[in-house]
JSON list of C-alpha atoms in Angstrom, two decimals:
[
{"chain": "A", "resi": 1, "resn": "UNK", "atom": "CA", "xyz": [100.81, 67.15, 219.79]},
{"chain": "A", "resi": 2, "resn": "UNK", "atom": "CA", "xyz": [97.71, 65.30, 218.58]},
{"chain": "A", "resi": 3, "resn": "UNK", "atom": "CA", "xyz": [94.78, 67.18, 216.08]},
{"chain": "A", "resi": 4, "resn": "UNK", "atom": "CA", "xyz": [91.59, 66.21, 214.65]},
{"chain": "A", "resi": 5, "resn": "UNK", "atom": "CA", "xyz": [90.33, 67.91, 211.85]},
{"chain": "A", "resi": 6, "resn": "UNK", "atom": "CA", "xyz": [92.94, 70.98, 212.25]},
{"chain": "A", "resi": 7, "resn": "UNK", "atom": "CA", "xyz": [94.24, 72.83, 209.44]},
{"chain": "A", "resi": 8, "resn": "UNK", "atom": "CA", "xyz": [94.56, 70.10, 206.20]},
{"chain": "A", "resi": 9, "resn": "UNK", "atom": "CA", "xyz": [93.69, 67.28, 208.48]},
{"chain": "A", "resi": 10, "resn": "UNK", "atom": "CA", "xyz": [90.73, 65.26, 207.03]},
{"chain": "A", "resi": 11, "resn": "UNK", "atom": "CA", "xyz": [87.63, 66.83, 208.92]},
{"chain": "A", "resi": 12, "resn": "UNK", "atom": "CA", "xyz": [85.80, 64.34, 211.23]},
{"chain": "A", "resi": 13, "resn": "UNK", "atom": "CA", "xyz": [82.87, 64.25, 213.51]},
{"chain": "A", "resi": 14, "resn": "UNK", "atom": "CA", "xyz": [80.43, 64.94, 211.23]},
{"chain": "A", "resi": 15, "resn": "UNK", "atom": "CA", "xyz": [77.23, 62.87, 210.67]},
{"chain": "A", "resi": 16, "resn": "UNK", "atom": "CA", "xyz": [75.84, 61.95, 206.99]},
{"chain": "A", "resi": 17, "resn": "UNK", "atom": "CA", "xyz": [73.59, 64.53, 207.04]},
{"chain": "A", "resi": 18, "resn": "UNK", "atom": "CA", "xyz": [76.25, 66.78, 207.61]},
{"chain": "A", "resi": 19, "resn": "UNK", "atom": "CA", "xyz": [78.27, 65.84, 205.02]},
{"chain": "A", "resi": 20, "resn": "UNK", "atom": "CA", "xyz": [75.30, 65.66, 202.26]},
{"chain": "A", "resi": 21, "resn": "UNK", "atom": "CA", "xyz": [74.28, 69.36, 203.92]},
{"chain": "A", "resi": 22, "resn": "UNK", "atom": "CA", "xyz": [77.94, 70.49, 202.98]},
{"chain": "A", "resi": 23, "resn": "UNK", "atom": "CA", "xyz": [77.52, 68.93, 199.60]},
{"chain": "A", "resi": 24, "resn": "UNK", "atom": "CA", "xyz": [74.41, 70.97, 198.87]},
{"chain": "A", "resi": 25, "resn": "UNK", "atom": "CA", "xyz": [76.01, 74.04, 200.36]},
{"chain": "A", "resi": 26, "resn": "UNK", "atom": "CA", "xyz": [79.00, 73.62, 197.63]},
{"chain": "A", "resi": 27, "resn": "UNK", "atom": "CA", "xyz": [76.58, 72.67, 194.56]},
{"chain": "A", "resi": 28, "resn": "UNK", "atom": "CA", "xyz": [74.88, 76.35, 195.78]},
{"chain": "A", "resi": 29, "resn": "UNK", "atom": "CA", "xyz": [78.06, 78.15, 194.87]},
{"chain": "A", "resi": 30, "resn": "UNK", "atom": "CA", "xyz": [78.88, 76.90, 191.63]},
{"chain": "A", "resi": 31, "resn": "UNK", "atom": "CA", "xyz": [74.85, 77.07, 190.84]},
{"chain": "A", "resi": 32, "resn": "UNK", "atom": "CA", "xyz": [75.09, 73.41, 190.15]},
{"chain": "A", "resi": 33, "resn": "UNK", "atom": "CA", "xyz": [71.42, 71.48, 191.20]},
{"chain": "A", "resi": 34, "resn": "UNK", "atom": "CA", "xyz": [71.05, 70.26, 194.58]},
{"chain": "A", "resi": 35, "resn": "UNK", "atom": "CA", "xyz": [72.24, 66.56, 194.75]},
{"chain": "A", "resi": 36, "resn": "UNK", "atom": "CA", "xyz": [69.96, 65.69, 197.74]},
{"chain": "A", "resi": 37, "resn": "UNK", "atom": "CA", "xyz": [66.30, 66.71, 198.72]},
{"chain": "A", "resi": 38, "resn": "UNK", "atom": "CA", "xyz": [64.67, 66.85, 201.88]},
{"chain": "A", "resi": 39, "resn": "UNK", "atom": "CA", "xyz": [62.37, 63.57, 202.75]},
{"chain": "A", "resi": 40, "resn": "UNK", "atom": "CA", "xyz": [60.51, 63.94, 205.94]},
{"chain": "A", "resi": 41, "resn": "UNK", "atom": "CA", "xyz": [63.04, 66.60, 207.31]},
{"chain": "A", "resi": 42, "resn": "UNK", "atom": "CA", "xyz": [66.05, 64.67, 206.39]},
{"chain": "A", "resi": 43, "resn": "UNK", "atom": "CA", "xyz": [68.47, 64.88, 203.12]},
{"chain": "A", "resi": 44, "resn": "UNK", "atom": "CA", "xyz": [67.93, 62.03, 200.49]},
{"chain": "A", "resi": 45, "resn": "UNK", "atom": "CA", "xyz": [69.60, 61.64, 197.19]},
{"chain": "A", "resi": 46, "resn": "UNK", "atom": "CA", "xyz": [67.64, 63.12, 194.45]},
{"chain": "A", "resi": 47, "resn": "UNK", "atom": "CA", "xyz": [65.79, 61.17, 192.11]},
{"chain": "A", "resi": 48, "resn": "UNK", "atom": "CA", "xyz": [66.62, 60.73, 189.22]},
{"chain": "A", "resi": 49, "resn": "UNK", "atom": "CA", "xyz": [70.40, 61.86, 190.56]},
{"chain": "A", "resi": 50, "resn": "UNK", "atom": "CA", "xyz": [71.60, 65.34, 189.35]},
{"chain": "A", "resi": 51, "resn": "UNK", "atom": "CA", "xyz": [75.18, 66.66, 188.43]},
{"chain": "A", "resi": 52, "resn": "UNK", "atom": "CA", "xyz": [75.63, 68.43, 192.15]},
{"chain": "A", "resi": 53, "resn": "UNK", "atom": "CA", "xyz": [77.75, 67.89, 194.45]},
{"chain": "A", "resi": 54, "resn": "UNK", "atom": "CA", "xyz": [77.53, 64.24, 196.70]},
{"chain": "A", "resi": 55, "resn": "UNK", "atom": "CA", "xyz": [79.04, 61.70, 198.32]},
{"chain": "A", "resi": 56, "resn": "UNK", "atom": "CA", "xyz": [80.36, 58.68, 196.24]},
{"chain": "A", "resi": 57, "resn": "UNK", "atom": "CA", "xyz": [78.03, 55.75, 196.23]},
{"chain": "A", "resi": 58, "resn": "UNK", "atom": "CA", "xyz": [79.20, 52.69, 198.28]},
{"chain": "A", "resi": 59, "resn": "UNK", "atom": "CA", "xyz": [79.79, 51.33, 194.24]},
{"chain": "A", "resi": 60, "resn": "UNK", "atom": "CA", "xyz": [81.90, 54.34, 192.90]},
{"chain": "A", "resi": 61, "resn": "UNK", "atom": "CA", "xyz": [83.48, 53.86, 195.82]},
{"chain": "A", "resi": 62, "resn": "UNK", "atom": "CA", "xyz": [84.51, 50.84, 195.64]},
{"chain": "A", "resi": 63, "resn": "UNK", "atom": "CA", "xyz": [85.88, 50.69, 192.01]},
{"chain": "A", "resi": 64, "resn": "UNK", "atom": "CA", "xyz": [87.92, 53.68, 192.49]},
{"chain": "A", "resi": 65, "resn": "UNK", "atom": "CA", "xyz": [89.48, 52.35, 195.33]},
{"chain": "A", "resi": 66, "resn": "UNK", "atom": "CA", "xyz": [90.35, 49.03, 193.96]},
{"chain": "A", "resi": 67, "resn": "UNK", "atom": "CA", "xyz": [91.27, 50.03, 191.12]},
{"chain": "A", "resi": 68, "resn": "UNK", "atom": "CA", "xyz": [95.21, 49.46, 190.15]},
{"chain": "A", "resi": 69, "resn": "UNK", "atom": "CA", "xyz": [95.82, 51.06, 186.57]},
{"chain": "A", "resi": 70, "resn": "UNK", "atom": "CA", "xyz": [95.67, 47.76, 184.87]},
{"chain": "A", "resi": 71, "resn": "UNK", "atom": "CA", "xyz": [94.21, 44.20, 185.68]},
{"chain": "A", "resi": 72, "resn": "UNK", "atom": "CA", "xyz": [92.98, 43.01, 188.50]},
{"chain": "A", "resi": 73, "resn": "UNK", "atom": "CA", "xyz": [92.27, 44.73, 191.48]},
{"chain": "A", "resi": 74, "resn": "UNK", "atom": "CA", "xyz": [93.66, 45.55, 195.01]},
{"chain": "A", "resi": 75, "resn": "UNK", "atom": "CA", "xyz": [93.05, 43.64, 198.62]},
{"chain": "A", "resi": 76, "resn": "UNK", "atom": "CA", "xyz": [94.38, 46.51, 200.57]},
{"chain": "A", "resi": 77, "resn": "UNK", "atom": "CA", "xyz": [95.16, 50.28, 199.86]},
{"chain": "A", "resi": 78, "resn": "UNK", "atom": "CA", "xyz": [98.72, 49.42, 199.26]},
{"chain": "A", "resi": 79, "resn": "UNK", "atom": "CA", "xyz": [98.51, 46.04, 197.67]},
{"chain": "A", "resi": 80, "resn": "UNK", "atom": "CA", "xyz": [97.83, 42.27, 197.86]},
{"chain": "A", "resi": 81, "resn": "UNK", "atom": "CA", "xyz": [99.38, 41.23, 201.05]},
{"chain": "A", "resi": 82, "resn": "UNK", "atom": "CA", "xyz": [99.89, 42.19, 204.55]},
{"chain": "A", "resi": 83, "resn": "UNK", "atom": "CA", "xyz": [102.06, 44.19, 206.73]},
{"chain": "A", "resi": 84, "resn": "UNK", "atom": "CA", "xyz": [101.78, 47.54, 204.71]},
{"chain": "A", "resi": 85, "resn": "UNK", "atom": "CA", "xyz": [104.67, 48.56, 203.76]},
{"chain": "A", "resi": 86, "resn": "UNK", "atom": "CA", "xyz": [106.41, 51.70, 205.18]},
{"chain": "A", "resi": 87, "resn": "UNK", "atom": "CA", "xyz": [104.47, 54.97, 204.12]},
{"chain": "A", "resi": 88, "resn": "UNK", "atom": "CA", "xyz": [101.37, 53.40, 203.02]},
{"chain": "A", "resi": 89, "resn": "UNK", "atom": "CA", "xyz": [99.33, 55.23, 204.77]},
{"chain": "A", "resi": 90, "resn": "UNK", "atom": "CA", "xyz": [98.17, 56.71, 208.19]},
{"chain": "A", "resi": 91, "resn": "UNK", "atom": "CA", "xyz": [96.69, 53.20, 210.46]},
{"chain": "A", "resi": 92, "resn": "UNK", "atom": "CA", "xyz": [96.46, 52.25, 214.04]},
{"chain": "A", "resi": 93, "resn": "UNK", "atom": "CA", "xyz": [100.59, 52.13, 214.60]},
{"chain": "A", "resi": 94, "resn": "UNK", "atom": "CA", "xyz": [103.09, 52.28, 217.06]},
{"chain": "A", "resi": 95, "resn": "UNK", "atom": "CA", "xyz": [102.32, 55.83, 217.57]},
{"chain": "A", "resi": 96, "resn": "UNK", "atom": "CA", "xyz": [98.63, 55.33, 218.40]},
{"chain": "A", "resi": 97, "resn": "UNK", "atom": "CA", "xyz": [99.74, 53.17, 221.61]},
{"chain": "A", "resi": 98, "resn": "UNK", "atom": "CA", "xyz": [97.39, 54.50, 224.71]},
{"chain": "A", "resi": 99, "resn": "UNK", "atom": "CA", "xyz": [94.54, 55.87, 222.17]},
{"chain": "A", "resi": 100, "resn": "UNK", "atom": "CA", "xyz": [93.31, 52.46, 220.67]},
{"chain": "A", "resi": 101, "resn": "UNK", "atom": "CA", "xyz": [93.47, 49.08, 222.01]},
{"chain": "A", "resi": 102, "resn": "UNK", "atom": "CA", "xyz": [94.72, 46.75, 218.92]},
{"chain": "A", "resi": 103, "resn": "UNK", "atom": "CA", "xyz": [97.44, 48.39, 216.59]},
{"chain": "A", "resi": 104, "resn": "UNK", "atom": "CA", "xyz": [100.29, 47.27, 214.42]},
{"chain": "A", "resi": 105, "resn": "UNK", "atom": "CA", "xyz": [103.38, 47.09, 216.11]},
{"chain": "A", "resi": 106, "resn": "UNK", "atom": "CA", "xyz": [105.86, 46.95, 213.58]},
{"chain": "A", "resi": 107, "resn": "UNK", "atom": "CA", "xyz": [104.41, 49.99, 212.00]},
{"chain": "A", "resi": 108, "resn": "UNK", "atom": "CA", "xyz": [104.92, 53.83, 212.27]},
{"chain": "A", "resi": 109, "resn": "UNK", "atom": "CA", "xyz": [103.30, 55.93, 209.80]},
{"chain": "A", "resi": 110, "resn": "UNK", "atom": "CA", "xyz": [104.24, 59.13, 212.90]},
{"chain": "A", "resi": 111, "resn": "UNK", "atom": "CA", "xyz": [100.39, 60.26, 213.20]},
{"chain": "A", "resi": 112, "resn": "UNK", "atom": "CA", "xyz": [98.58, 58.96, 216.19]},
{"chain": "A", "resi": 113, "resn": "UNK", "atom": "CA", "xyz": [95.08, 60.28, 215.33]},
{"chain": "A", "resi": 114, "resn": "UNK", "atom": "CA", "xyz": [94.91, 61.70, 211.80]},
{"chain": "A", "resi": 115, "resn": "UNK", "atom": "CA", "xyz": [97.48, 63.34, 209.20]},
{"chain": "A", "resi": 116, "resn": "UNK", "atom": "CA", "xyz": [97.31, 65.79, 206.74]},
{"chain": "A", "resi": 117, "resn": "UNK", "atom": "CA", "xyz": [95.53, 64.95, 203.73]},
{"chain": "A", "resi": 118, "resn": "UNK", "atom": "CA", "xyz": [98.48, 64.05, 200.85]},
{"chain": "A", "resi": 119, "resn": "UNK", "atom": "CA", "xyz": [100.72, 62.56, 203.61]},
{"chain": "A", "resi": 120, "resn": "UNK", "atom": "CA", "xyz": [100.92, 59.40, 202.03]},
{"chain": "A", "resi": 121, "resn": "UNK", "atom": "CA", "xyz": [101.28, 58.06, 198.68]},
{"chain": "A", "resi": 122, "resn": "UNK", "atom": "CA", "xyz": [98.41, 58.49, 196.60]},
{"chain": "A", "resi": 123, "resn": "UNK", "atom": "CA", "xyz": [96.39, 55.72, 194.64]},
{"chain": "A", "resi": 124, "resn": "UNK", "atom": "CA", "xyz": [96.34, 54.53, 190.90]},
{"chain": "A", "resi": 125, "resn": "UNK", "atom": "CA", "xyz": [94.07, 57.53, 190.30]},
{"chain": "A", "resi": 126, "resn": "UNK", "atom": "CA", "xyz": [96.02, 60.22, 191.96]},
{"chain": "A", "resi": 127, "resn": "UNK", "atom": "CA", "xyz": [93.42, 59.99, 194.97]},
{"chain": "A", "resi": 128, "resn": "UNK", "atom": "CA", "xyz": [94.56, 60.10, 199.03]},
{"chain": "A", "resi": 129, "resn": "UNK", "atom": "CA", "xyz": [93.76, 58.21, 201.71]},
{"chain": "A", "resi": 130, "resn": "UNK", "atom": "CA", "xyz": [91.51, 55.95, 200.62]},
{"chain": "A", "resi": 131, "resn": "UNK", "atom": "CA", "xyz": [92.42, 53.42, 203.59]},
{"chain": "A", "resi": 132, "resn": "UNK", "atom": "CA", "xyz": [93.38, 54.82, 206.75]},
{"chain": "A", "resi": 133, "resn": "UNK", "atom": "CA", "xyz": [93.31, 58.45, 208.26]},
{"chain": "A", "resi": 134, "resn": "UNK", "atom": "CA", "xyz": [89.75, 58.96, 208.19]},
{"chain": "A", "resi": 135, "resn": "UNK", "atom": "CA", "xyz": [87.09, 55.88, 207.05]},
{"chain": "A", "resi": 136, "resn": "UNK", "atom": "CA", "xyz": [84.70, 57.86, 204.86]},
{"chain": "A", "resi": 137, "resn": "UNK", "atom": "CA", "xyz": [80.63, 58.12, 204.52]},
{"chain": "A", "resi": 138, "resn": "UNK", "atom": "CA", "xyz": [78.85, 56.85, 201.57]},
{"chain": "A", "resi": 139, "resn": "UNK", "atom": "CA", "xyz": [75.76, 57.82, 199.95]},
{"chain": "A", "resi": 140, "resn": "UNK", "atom": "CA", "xyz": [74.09, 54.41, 200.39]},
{"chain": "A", "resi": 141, "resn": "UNK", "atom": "CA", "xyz": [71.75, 53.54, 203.41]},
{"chain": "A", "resi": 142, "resn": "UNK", "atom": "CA", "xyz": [73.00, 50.61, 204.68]},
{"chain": "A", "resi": 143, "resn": "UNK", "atom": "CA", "xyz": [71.92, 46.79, 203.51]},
{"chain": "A", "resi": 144, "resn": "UNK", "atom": "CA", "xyz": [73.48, 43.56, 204.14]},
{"chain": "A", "resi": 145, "resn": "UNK", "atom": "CA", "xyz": [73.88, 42.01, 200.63]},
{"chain": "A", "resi": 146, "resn": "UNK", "atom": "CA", "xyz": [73.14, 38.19, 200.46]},
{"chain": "A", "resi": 147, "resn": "UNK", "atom": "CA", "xyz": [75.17, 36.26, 198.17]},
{"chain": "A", "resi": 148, "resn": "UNK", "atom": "CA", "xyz": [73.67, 35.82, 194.66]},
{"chain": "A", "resi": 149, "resn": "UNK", "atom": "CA", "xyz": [72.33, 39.23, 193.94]},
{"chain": "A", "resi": 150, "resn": "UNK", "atom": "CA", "xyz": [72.71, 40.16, 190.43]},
{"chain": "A", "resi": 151, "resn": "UNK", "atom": "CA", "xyz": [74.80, 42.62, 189.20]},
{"chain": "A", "resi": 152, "resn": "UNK", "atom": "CA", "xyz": [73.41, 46.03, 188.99]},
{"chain": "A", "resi": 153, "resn": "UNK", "atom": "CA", "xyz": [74.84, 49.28, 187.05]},
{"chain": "A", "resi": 154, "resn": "UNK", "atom": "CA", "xyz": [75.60, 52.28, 189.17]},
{"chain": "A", "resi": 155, "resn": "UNK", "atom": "CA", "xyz": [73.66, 51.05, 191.97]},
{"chain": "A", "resi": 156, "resn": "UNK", "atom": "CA", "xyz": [72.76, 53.70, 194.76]},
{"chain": "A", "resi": 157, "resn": "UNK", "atom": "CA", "xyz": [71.60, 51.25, 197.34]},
{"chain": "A", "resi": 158, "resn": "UNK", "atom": "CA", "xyz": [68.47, 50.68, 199.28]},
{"chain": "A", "resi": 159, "resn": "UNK", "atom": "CA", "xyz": [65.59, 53.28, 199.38]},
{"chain": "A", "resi": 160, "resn": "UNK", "atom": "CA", "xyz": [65.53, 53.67, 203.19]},
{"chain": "A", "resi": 161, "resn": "UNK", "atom": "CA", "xyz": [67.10, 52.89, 206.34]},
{"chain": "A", "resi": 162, "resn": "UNK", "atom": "CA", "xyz": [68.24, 53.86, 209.52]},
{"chain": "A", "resi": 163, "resn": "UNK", "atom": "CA", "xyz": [72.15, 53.85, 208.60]},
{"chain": "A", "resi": 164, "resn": "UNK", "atom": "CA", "xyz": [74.65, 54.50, 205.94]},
{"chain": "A", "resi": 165, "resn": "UNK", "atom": "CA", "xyz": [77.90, 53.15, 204.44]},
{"chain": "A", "resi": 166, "resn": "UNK", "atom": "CA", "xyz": [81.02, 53.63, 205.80]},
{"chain": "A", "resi": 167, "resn": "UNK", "atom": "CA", "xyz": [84.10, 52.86, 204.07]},
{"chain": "A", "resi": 168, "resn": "UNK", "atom": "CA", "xyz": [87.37, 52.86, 204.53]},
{"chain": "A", "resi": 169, "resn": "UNK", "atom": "CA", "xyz": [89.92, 51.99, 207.61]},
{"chain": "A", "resi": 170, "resn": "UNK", "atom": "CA", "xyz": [90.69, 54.51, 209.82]},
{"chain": "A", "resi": 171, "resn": "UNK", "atom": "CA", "xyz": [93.75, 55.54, 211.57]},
{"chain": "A", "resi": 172, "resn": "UNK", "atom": "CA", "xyz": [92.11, 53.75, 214.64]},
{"chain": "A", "resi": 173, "resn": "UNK", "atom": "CA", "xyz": [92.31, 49.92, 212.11]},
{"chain": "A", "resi": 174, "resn": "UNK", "atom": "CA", "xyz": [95.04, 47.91, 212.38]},
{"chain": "A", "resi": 175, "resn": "UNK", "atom": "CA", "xyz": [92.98, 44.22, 211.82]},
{"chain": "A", "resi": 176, "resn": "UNK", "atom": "CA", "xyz": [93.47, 42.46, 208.58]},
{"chain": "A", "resi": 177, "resn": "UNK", "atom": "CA", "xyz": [89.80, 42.91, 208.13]},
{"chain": "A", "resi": 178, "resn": "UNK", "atom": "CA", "xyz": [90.02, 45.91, 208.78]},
{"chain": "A", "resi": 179, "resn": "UNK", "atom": "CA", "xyz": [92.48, 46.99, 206.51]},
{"chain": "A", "resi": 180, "resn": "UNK", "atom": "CA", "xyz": [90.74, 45.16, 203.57]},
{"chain": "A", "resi": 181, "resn": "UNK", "atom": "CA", "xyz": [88.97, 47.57, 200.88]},
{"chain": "A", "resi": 182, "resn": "UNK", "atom": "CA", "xyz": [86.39, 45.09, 201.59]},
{"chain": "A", "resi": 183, "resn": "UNK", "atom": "CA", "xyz": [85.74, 46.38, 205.10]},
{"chain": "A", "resi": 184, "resn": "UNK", "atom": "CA", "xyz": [81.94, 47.74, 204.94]},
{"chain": "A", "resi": 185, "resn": "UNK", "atom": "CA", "xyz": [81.04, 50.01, 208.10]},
{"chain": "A", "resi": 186, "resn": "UNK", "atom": "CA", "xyz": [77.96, 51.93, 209.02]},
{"chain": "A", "resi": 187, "resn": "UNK", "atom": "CA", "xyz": [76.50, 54.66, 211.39]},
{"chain": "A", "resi": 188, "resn": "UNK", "atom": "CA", "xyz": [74.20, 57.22, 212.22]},
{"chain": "A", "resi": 189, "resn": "UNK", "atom": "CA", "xyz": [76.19, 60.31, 213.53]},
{"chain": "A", "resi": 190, "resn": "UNK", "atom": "CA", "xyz": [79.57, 61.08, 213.47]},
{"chain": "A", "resi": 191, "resn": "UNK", "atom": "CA", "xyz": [82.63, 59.28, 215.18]},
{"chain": "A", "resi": 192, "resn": "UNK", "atom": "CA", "xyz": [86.14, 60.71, 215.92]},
{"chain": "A", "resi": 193, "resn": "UNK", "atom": "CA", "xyz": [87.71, 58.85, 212.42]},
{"chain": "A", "resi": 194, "resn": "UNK", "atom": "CA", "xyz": [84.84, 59.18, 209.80]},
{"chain": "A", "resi": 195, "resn": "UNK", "atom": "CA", "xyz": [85.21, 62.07, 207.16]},
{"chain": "A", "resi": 196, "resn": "UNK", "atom": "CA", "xyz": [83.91, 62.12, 203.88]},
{"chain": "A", "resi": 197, "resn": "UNK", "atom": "CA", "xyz": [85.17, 62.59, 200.13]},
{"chain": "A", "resi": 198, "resn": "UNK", "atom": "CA", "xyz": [83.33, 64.89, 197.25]},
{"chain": "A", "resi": 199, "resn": "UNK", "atom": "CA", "xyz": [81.91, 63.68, 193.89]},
{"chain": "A", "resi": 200, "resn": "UNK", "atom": "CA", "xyz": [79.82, 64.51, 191.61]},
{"chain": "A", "resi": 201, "resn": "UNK", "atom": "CA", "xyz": [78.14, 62.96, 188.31]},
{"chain": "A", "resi": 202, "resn": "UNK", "atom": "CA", "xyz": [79.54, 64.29, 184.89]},
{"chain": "A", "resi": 203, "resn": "UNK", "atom": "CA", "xyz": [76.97, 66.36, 183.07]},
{"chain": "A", "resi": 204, "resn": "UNK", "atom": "CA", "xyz": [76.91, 66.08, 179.22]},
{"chain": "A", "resi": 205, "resn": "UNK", "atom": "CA", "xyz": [79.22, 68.53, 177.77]},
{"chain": "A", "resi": 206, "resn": "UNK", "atom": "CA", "xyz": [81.78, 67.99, 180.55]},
{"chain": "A", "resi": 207, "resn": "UNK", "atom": "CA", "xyz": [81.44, 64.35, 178.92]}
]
């Protein structure tokens, strides 16, 4: 028996406008400030940024899921080095044969479209999923960065643009490319393995 978005499956099939709606919806009910205004009828992230509720920015992102507790950073959710291991998390296996052309065929993490969130072993920072089950929007519009740019602190990428970030494998990724925390993604509307993940920006006292 297959689900998507069912019970404490990740939910899916929802656009970025969606998800930064949903966002503002929860900031409402703790009274918290809106993270995102509307910009010629569509939700863009306030400026300057507030404490509500948003989506991590492709950069938060990023950090958080590379990060390993120590030194250094990670090349995949589960390590340096391909196959993943057994139980690293929920990718295009054995299971998924028939529902996606490519998987990995020495793998079988028992989930052929998504899992329940906290099936898998969770990351340096006590956080799920961040590769496979469900890729996950951004807050960034979507840029191609050219080699050379210098570093910026908390970016929050471009101004405008017809897409956003996606990040994240999927349980439909099984290519080494894939699979990297590297793997940049984007999209305007939602697709049968893109969810989304919560944050929000410190205010002072909780500080």
């Amino acid at each position: 028996y297959q689900q998507l978005a069912a019970g404490s499956h990740p939910v899916v099939m929802l656009g970025w406008q969606d998800a930064a709606a949903y966002c503002n919806w929860l900031s409402d009910q703790e009274q918290l400030p809106r993270a995102y205004v509307e910009v010629a009828g569509q939700l863009a992230l306030a400026t300057p940024p507030t404490t509500g509720y948003r989506l991590p920015t492709e950069a938060e992102w990023e950090w958080t899921a590379r990060h390993t507790g120590g030194g250094g950073s990670r090349r995949y959710p589960w390590g340096d080095a391909m196959p993943p291991p057994a139980g690293a998390g929920n990718f295009a296996d054995r299971t998924a044969q028939g529902i996606v052309s490519n998987v990995l065929a020495d793998y079988s993490d028992g989930h052929a479209v998504t899992a329940p969130v906290g099936s898998f072993s969770a990351s340096p920072l006590g956080l799920f999923d961040l590769g496979g089950n469900a890729a996950e929007w951004a807050s960034d519009r979507y840029t191609v960065y050219p080699s050379g740019v210098p570093l910026a602190v908390d970016p929050t990428g471009p101004a405008d643009g017809q897409y956003h970030v996606i990040r994240g494998s999927s349980w439909r990724h099984s290519g080494i490319s894939e699979l990297r925390l590297s793997f940049r993604d984007f999209g305007d509307s939602g697709r049968l393995d893109v969810g989304f993940r919560i944050a929000r920006t410190a205010d002072d006292q909780e500080r």
